[in-house]
XYZ file of C-alpha atoms in Angstrom:
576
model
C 150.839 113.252 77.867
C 147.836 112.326 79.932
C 144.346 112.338 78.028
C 142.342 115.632 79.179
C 138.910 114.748 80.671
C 135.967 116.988 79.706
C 132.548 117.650 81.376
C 129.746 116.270 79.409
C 128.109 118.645 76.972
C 124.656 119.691 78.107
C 122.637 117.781 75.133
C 124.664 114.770 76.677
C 123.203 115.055 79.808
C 119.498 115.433 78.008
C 120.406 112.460 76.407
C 121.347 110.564 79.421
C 118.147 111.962 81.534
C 115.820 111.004 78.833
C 117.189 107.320 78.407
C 116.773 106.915 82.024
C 113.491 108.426 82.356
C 112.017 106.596 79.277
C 114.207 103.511 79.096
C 114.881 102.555 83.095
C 111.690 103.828 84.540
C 112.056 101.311 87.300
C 114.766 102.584 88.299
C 114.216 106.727 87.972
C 110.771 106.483 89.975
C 109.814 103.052 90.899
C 107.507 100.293 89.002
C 104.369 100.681 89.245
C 102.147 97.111 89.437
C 98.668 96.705 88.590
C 96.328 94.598 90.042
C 92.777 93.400 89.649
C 90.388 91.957 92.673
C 87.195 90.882 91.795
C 84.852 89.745 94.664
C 82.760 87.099 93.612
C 80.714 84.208 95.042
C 81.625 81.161 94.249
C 80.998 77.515 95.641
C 83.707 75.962 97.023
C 83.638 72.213 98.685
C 85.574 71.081 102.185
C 85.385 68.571 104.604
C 82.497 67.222 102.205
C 80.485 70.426 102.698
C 80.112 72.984 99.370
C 78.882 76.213 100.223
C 78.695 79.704 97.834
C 81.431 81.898 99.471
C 82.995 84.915 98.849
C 85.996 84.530 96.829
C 88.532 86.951 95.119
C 89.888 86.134 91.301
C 87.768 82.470 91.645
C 90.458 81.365 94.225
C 90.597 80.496 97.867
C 92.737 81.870 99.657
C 92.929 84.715 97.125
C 95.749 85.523 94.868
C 99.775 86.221 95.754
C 100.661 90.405 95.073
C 104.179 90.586 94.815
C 106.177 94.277 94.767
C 109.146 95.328 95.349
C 110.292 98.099 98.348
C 110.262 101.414 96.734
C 107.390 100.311 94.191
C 103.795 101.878 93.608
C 100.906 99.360 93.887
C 97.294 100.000 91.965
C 95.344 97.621 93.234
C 91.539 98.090 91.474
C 89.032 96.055 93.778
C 85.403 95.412 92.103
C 82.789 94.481 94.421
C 80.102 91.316 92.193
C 78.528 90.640 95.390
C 75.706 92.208 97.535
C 77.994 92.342 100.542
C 79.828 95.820 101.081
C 83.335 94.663 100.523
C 86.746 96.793 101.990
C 90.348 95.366 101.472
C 93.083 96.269 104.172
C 96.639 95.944 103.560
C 97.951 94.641 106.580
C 101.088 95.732 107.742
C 101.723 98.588 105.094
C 102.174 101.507 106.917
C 100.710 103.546 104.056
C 102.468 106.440 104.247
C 100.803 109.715 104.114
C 98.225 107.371 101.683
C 95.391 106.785 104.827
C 92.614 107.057 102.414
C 94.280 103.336 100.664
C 94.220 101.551 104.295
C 91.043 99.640 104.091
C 89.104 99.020 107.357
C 85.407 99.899 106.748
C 84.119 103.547 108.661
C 87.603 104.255 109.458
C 89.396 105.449 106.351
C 86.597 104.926 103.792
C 83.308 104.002 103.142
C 82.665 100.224 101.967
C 82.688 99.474 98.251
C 78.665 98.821 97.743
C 77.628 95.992 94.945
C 78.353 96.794 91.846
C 81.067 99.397 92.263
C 84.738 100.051 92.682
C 87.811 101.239 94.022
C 91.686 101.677 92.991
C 93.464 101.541 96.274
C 96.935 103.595 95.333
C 99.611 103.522 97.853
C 103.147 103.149 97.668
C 105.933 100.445 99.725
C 108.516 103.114 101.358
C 111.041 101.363 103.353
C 109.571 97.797 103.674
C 110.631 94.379 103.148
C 109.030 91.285 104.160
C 105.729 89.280 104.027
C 102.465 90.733 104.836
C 99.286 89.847 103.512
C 95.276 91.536 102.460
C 92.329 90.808 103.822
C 88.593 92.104 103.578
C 88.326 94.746 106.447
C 84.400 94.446 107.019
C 82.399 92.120 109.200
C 83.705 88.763 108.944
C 84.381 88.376 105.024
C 88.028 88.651 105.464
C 87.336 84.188 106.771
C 87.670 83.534 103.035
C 88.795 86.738 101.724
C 92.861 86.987 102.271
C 95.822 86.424 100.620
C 99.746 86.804 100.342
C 101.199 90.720 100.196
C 104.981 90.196 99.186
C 107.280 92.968 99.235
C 110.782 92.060 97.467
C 113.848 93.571 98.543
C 115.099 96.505 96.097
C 116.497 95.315 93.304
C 120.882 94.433 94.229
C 120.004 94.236 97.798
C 120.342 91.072 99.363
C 118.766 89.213 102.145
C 120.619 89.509 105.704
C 120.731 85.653 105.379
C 121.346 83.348 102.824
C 119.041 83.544 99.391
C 117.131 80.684 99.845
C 116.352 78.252 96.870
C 112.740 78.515 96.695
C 110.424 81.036 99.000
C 106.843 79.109 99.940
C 104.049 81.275 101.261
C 102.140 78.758 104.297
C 98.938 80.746 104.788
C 96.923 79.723 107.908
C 93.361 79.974 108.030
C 89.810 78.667 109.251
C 86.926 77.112 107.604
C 83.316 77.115 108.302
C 80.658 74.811 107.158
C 78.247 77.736 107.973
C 78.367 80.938 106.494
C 80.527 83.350 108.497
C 78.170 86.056 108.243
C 75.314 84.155 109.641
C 77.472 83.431 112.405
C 78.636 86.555 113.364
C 74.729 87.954 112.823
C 73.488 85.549 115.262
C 76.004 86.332 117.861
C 75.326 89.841 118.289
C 71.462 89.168 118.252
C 71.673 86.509 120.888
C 74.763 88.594 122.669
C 76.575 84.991 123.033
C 79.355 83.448 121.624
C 79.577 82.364 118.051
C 80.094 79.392 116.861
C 83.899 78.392 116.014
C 84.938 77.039 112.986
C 85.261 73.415 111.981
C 88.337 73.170 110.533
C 91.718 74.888 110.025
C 93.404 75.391 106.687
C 97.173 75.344 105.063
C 96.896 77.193 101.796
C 92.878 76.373 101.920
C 93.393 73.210 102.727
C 92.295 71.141 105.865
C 94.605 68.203 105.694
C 93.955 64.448 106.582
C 93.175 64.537 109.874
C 89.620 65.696 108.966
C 87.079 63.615 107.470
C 86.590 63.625 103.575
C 89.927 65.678 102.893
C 92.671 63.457 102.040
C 93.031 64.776 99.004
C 92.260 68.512 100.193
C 96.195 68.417 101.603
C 98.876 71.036 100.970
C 101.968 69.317 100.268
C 105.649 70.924 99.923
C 107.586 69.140 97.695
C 111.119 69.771 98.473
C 114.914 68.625 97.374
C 117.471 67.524 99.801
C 120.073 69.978 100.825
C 118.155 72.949 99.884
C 117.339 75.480 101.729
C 113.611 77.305 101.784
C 111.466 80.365 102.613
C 108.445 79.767 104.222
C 106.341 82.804 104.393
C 103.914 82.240 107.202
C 100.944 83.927 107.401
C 97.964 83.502 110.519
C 94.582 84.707 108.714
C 92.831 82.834 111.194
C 90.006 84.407 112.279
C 89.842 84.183 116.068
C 92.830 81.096 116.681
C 96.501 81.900 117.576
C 98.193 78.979 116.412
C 101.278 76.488 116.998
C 103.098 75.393 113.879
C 105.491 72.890 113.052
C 106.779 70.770 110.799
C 107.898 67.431 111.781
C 111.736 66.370 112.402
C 113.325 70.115 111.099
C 114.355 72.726 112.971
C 112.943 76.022 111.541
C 115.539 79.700 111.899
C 112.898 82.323 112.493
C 114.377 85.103 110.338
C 111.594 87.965 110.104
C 108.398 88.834 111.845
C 105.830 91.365 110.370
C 107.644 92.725 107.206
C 110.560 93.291 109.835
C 114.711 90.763 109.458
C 115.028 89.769 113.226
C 118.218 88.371 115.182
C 117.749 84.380 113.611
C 117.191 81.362 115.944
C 116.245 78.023 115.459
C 112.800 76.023 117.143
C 111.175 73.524 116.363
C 107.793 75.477 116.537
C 106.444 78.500 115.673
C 103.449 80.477 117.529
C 101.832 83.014 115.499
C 98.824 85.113 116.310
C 96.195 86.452 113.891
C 97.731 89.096 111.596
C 101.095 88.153 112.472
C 103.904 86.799 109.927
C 106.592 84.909 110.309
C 109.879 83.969 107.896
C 111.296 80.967 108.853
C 114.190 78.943 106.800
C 113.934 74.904 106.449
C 117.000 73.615 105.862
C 116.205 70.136 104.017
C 118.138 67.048 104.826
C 120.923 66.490 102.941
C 119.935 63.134 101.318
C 116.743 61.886 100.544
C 114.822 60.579 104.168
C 112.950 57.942 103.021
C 109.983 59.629 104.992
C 107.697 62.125 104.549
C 106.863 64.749 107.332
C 103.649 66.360 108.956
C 103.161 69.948 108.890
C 100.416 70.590 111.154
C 99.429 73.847 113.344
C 96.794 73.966 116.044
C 95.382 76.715 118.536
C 97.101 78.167 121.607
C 94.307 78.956 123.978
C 94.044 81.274 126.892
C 90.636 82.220 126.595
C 87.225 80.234 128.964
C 84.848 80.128 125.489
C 84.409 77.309 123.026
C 86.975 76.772 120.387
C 87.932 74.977 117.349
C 89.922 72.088 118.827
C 91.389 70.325 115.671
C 94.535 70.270 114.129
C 95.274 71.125 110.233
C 98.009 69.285 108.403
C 99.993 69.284 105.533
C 102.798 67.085 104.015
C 106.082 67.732 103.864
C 107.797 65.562 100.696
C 110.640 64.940 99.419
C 111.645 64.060 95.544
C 112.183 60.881 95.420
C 115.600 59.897 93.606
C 114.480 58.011 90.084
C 116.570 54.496 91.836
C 112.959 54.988 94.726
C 110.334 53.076 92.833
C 107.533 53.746 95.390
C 107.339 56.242 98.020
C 103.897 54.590 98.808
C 105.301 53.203 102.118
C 107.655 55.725 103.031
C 107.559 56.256 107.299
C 105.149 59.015 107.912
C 107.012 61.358 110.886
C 104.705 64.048 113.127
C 105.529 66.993 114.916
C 104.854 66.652 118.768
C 102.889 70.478 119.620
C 103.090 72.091 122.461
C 100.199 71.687 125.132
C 96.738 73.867 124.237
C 97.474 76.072 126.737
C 101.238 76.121 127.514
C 101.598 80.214 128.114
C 105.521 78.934 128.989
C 106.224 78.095 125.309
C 104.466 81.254 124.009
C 106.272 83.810 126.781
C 109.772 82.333 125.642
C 108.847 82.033 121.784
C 108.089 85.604 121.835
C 111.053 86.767 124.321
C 113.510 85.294 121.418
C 112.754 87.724 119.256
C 114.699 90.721 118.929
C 115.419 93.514 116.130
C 118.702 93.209 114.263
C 119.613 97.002 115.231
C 122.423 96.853 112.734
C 123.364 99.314 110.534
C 121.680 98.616 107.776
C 118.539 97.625 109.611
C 118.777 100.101 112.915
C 116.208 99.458 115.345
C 115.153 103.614 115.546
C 113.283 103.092 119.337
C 111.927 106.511 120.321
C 114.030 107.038 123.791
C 112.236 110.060 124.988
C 108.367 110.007 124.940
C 105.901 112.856 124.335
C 102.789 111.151 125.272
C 102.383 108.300 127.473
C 98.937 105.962 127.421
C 97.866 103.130 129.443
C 94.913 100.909 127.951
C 92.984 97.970 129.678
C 91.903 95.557 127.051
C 89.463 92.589 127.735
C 85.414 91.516 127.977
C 82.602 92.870 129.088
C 78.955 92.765 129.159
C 76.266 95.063 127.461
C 72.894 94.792 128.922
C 70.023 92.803 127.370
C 67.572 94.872 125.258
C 64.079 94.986 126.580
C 61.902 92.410 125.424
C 64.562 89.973 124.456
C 66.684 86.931 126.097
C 70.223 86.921 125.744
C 73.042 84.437 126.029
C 75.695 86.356 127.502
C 76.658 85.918 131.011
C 73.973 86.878 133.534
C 71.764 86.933 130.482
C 73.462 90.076 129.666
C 75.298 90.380 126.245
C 78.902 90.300 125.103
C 81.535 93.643 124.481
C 84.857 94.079 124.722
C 86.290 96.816 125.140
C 89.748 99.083 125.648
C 89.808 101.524 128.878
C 86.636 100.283 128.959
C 84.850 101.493 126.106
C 83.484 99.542 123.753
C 83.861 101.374 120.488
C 80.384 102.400 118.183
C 81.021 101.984 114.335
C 80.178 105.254 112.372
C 78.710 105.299 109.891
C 80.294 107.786 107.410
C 84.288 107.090 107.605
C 86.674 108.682 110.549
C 89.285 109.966 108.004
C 86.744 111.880 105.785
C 85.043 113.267 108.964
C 88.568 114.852 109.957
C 89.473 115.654 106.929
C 86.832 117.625 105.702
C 86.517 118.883 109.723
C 82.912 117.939 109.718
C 83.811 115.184 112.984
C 80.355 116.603 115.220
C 78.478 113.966 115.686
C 80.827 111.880 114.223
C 83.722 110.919 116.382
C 84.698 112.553 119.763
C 88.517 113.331 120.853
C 88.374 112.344 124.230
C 89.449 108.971 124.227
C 90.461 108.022 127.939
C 94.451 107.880 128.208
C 94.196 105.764 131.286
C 91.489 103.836 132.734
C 88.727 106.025 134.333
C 88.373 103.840 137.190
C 91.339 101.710 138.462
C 91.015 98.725 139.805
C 93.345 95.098 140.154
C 92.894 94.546 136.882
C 94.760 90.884 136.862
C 93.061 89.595 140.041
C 89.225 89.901 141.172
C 87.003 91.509 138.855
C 84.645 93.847 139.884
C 80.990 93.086 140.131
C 80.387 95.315 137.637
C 81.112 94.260 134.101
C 79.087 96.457 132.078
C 81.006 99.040 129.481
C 80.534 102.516 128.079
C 79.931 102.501 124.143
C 81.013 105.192 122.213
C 83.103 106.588 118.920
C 86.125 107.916 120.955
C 89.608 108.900 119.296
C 92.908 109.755 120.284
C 94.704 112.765 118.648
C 98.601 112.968 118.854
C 100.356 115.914 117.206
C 102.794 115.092 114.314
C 106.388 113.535 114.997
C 105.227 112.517 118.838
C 106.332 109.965 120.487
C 104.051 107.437 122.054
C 104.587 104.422 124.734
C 101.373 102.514 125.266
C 101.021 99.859 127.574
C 98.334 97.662 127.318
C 96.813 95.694 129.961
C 95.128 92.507 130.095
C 92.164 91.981 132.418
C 90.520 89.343 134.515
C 86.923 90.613 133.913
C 85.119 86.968 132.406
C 88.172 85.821 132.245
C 91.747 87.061 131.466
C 92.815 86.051 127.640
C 95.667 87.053 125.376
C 94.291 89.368 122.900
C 96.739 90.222 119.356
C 96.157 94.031 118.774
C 96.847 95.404 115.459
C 98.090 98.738 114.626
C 97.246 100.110 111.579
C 99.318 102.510 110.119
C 102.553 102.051 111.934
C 105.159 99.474 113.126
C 105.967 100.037 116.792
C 108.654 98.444 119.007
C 107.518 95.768 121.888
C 109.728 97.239 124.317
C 108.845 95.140 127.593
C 106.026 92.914 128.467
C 105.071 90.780 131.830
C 102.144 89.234 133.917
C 100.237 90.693 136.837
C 99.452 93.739 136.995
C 101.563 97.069 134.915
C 104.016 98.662 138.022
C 104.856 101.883 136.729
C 107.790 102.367 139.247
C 109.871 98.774 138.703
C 108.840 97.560 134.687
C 110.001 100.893 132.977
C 113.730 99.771 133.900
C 113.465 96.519 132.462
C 112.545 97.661 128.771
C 114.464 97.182 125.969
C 115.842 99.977 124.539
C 118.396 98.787 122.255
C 117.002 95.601 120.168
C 113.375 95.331 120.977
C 111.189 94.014 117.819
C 109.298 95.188 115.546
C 106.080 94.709 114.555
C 102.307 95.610 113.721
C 100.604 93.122 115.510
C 101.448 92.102 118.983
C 100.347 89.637 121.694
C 99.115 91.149 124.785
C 99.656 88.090 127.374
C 97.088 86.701 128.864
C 97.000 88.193 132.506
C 98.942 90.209 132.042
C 100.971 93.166 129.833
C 103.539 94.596 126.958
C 104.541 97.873 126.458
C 104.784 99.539 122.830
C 106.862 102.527 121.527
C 106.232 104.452 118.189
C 106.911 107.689 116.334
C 103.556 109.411 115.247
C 105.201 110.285 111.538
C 101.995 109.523 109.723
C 99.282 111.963 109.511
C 95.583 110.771 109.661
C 93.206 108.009 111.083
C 94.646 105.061 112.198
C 92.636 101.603 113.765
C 93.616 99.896 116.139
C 91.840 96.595 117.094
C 92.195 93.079 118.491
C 92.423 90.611 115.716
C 90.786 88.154 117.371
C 87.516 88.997 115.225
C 84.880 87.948 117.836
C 86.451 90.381 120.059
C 86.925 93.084 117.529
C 83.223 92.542 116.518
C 82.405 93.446 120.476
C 83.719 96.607 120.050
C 87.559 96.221 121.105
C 89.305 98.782 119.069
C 89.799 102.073 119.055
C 91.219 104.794 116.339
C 94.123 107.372 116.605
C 94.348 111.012 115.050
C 97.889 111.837 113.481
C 97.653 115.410 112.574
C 99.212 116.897 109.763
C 103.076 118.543 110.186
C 104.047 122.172 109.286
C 105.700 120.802 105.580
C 104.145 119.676 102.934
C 105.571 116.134 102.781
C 104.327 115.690 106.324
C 100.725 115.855 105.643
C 98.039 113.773 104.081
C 97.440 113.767 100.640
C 94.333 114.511 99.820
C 91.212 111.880 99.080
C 91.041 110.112 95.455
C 88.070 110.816 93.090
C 86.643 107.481 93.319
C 86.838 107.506 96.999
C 83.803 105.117 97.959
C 80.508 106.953 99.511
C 78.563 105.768 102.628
């Protein structure tokens, strides 16, 4: 006779809910991680120059946070210096949790000297590498680091684990003070000065005077294969990277798996990531191998011309007695300015749209904007010589305003509904005046200036297409969207054609991402579902560009249910 099978008793189920609960808490609600930043000075010495810089935890670049998908993150930030400090979180959409974004005036007020702030926010339905970065002036040159999010625990990679994952963060270095820099290029109205070195993990490389020993190095086995998780934190520099005689599968870009394909070089723009796997050769090369990474320029100002390296190394078997005079190889990078490289990096990469990972494109749009992005020129103040063009000043702008700072934050201002005097809705959808944007400018380069928002109602959906523009010079700009992915449904040069371009997009498999290139001279075209309720920034990450005032914020409104509006501000939101 077959045994009977009997629901379990009710104190059984207790039991069972309260081992869970107490015993698995990871896996009833999701880990919650706690971390620590502390912003100090510190003096720190490259190219044979030491300087007192902002640091975070004593290190530069600043510390790895790791999570997993589905985790809560408690990151407490304590400001020791007497710069107002913010931290932004780049890439996390930060889901209903706007008040734990970061950029200064937009979703809260600077932490001032002496005082701090938990930013509380949790991962929902990411995977990938991001990274944080100060989100005020120009502090986030030194202050940045890795943001790892770890796939749920039992769910594997869409590729092949890899034997080690390496974050490769890319950066700048200044002998001056960034600060000072930035200060004295908005009271001249010129240029600033660039930087004089860029970095690998910190590190400037041998190429540069006085930093042989200031090298990364990855020291790797044969037959192995890696993660690297590339990071550009580079202040104003898109960058070619590469890494001499191995081909490099591009497997994620922006926190977001993506169709694989193998180059030999990668170009990454400023807040943009990229996971790549190096397969190692399979025995040991009796070489060693330059990684190096240098600028991709579109734009007619200065700029840092230099080239950072690192070493790639292998472990030597025990029967190698030196590796002293192993063949050093180098990677051969494409041309400064080779626009043909970048258009057909970026046209490789495409969403995996599977089933796991669908690519969720919004196919019929609620609101449609299109935004001119590019220079312009303020005029000089009385009494005062400037060294913009024309002896005007520098802006930048989108639809051609350049956009005022506040100074009390956007997201407070809504959400208490105290925004007079604040912020305006009447951000232009399209430019006010028309004009051929890619071709002769118009003799009149001055901008408007002025704290001007978008508002979208909940659950729209939203194609943007921004437009590059010849006025002083046309220039590939990387705008970041905080608060959202969005898919890069089409892009092209000349001028936007409404009629003919719309039938080219992709629909099906476009990528994915936060940050995208707009191409110099010409366009792309974004789509994205406005799910998140409250202030979002959008900017160029080009920093020069975003600190003349090219950026702009959108308004998410709340929904009807409670899960679909924004939760309210924390107690030790920072004051202005």
């Amino acid at each position: 006779m077959g045994a009977s099978l009997h629901p379990p008793t009710f104190p059984a189920v207790l039991l069972f809910i309260f081992l869970t609960v107490c015993l698995l808490p990871e896996l009833a609600f999701g880990l919650t991680r706690h971390y620590k930043l502390n912003i100090k000075m510190q003096n720190v010495t490259r190219l044979c120059h030491t300087k007192s810089m902002v640091t975070v935890n004593d290190q530069f670049p600043g510390p790895r946070i790791v999570a997993r998908e589905g985790e809560r993150l408690l990151i407490k930030v304590v400001n020791h210096i007497q710069n107002n400090i913010s931290i932004h979180w780049h890439g996390i959409r930060q889901l209903r949790s706007g008040w734990a974004d970061g950029p200064a005036y937009i979703t809260q007020c600077p932490i001032q000297t002496g005082k701090s702030y938990v930013y509380n926010y949790t991962i929902v339905g990411q995977r990938g590498t991001l990274f944080w970065h100060a989100h005020i002036s120009w502090l986030r040159a030194t202050v940045y680091g890795p943001l790892i999010i770890l796939p749920k625990h039992d769910v594997p990679y869409p590729f092949s684990k890899p034997y080690k994952e390496v974050p490769i963060v890319l950066g700048e270095w200044f002998n001056a003070d960034p600060e000072a820099v930035i200060k004295q290029a908005l009271q001249t109205g010129g240029g600033p000065n660039v930087s004089d070195a860029y970095t690998i993990n910190g590190l400037p490389g041998p190429l540069h005077n006085c930093s042989a020993k200031d090298t990364y190095k990855l020291n790797v086995k044969p037959g192995k294969t890696y993660l690297l998780r590339l990071i550009n934190a580079a202040l104003n520099d898109e960058l070619f990277f590469s890494i001499a005689n191995h081909t490099l599968t591009v497997v994620e870009a922006d926190a977001v798996y993506v169709k694989p394909f193998d180059t030999e070089t990668i170009l990454i723009a400023p807040g943009q990531t990229t996971n790549v796997l190096l397969k190692t050769k399979p025995q040991f090369p009796h070489a060693t191998f330059f990684m190096t990474a240098r600028p991709y320029v579109t734009g007619l100002g200065t700029f840092d011309n230099s080239t950072v390296a690192g070493i790639l190394e292998y472990v030597a078997p025990k029967s190698i007695d030196s590796i002293k005079d192993l063949k050093l190889y180098k990677p051969t990078l494409p041309a400064l300015n080779d626009t043909g490289f970048a258009t057909n990096f970026t046209s490789k990469l495409r969403s995996l749209a599977s089933a796991q990972f669908p690519a969720n494109v919004p196919q019929k749009i609620d609101s449609r904007f299109f935004f001119t992005v590019g220079l312009g020129t303020n005029p000089c103040p009385e009494n005062q010589t400037c060294q913009g063009p024309n002896g005007s000043m520098f802006a930048a702008s989108v639809n051609n305003v350049s956009f005022a700072m506040p100074s009390i934050a956007l997201l407070q201002a809504h959400y208490t509904g105290q925004s007079n005097g604040v912020y305006a809705p009447d951000f232009p959808i399209s430019p006010l005046i028309p004009f051929n944007y890619t071709s002769n400018p118009p003799n009149n380069t001055m901008v408007s200036n002025g704290t001007k928002l978008v508002v979208l109602p909940y659950n729209s959906s939203v194609e943007l297409i921004m437009q590059d523009t010849s006025i002083l010079g046309a220039e590939s700009h990387p705008l970041h969207l905080h608060g959202f992915n969005f898919f890069v449904v089409g892009q092209g040069f000349g001028n936007f054609d409404p009629i003919k371009d719309p039938a080219k997009f992709n629909l099906v498999d476009p990528v994915e991402r936060n940050t995208v290139g707009v191409p110099v001279g010409g366009w792309v075209a974004i789509r994205f579902l406005a799910d998140n309720p409250g202030v979002w920034f959008m900017h160029c990450h080009l920093e020069v560009h975003t600190s003349w005032g090219l950026k702009m914020a959108w308004i998410v409104l709340d929904g009807s249910l409670p899960n679909q509006k924004l939760l309210p501000p924390p107690a030790d939101l920072p004051k202005c």
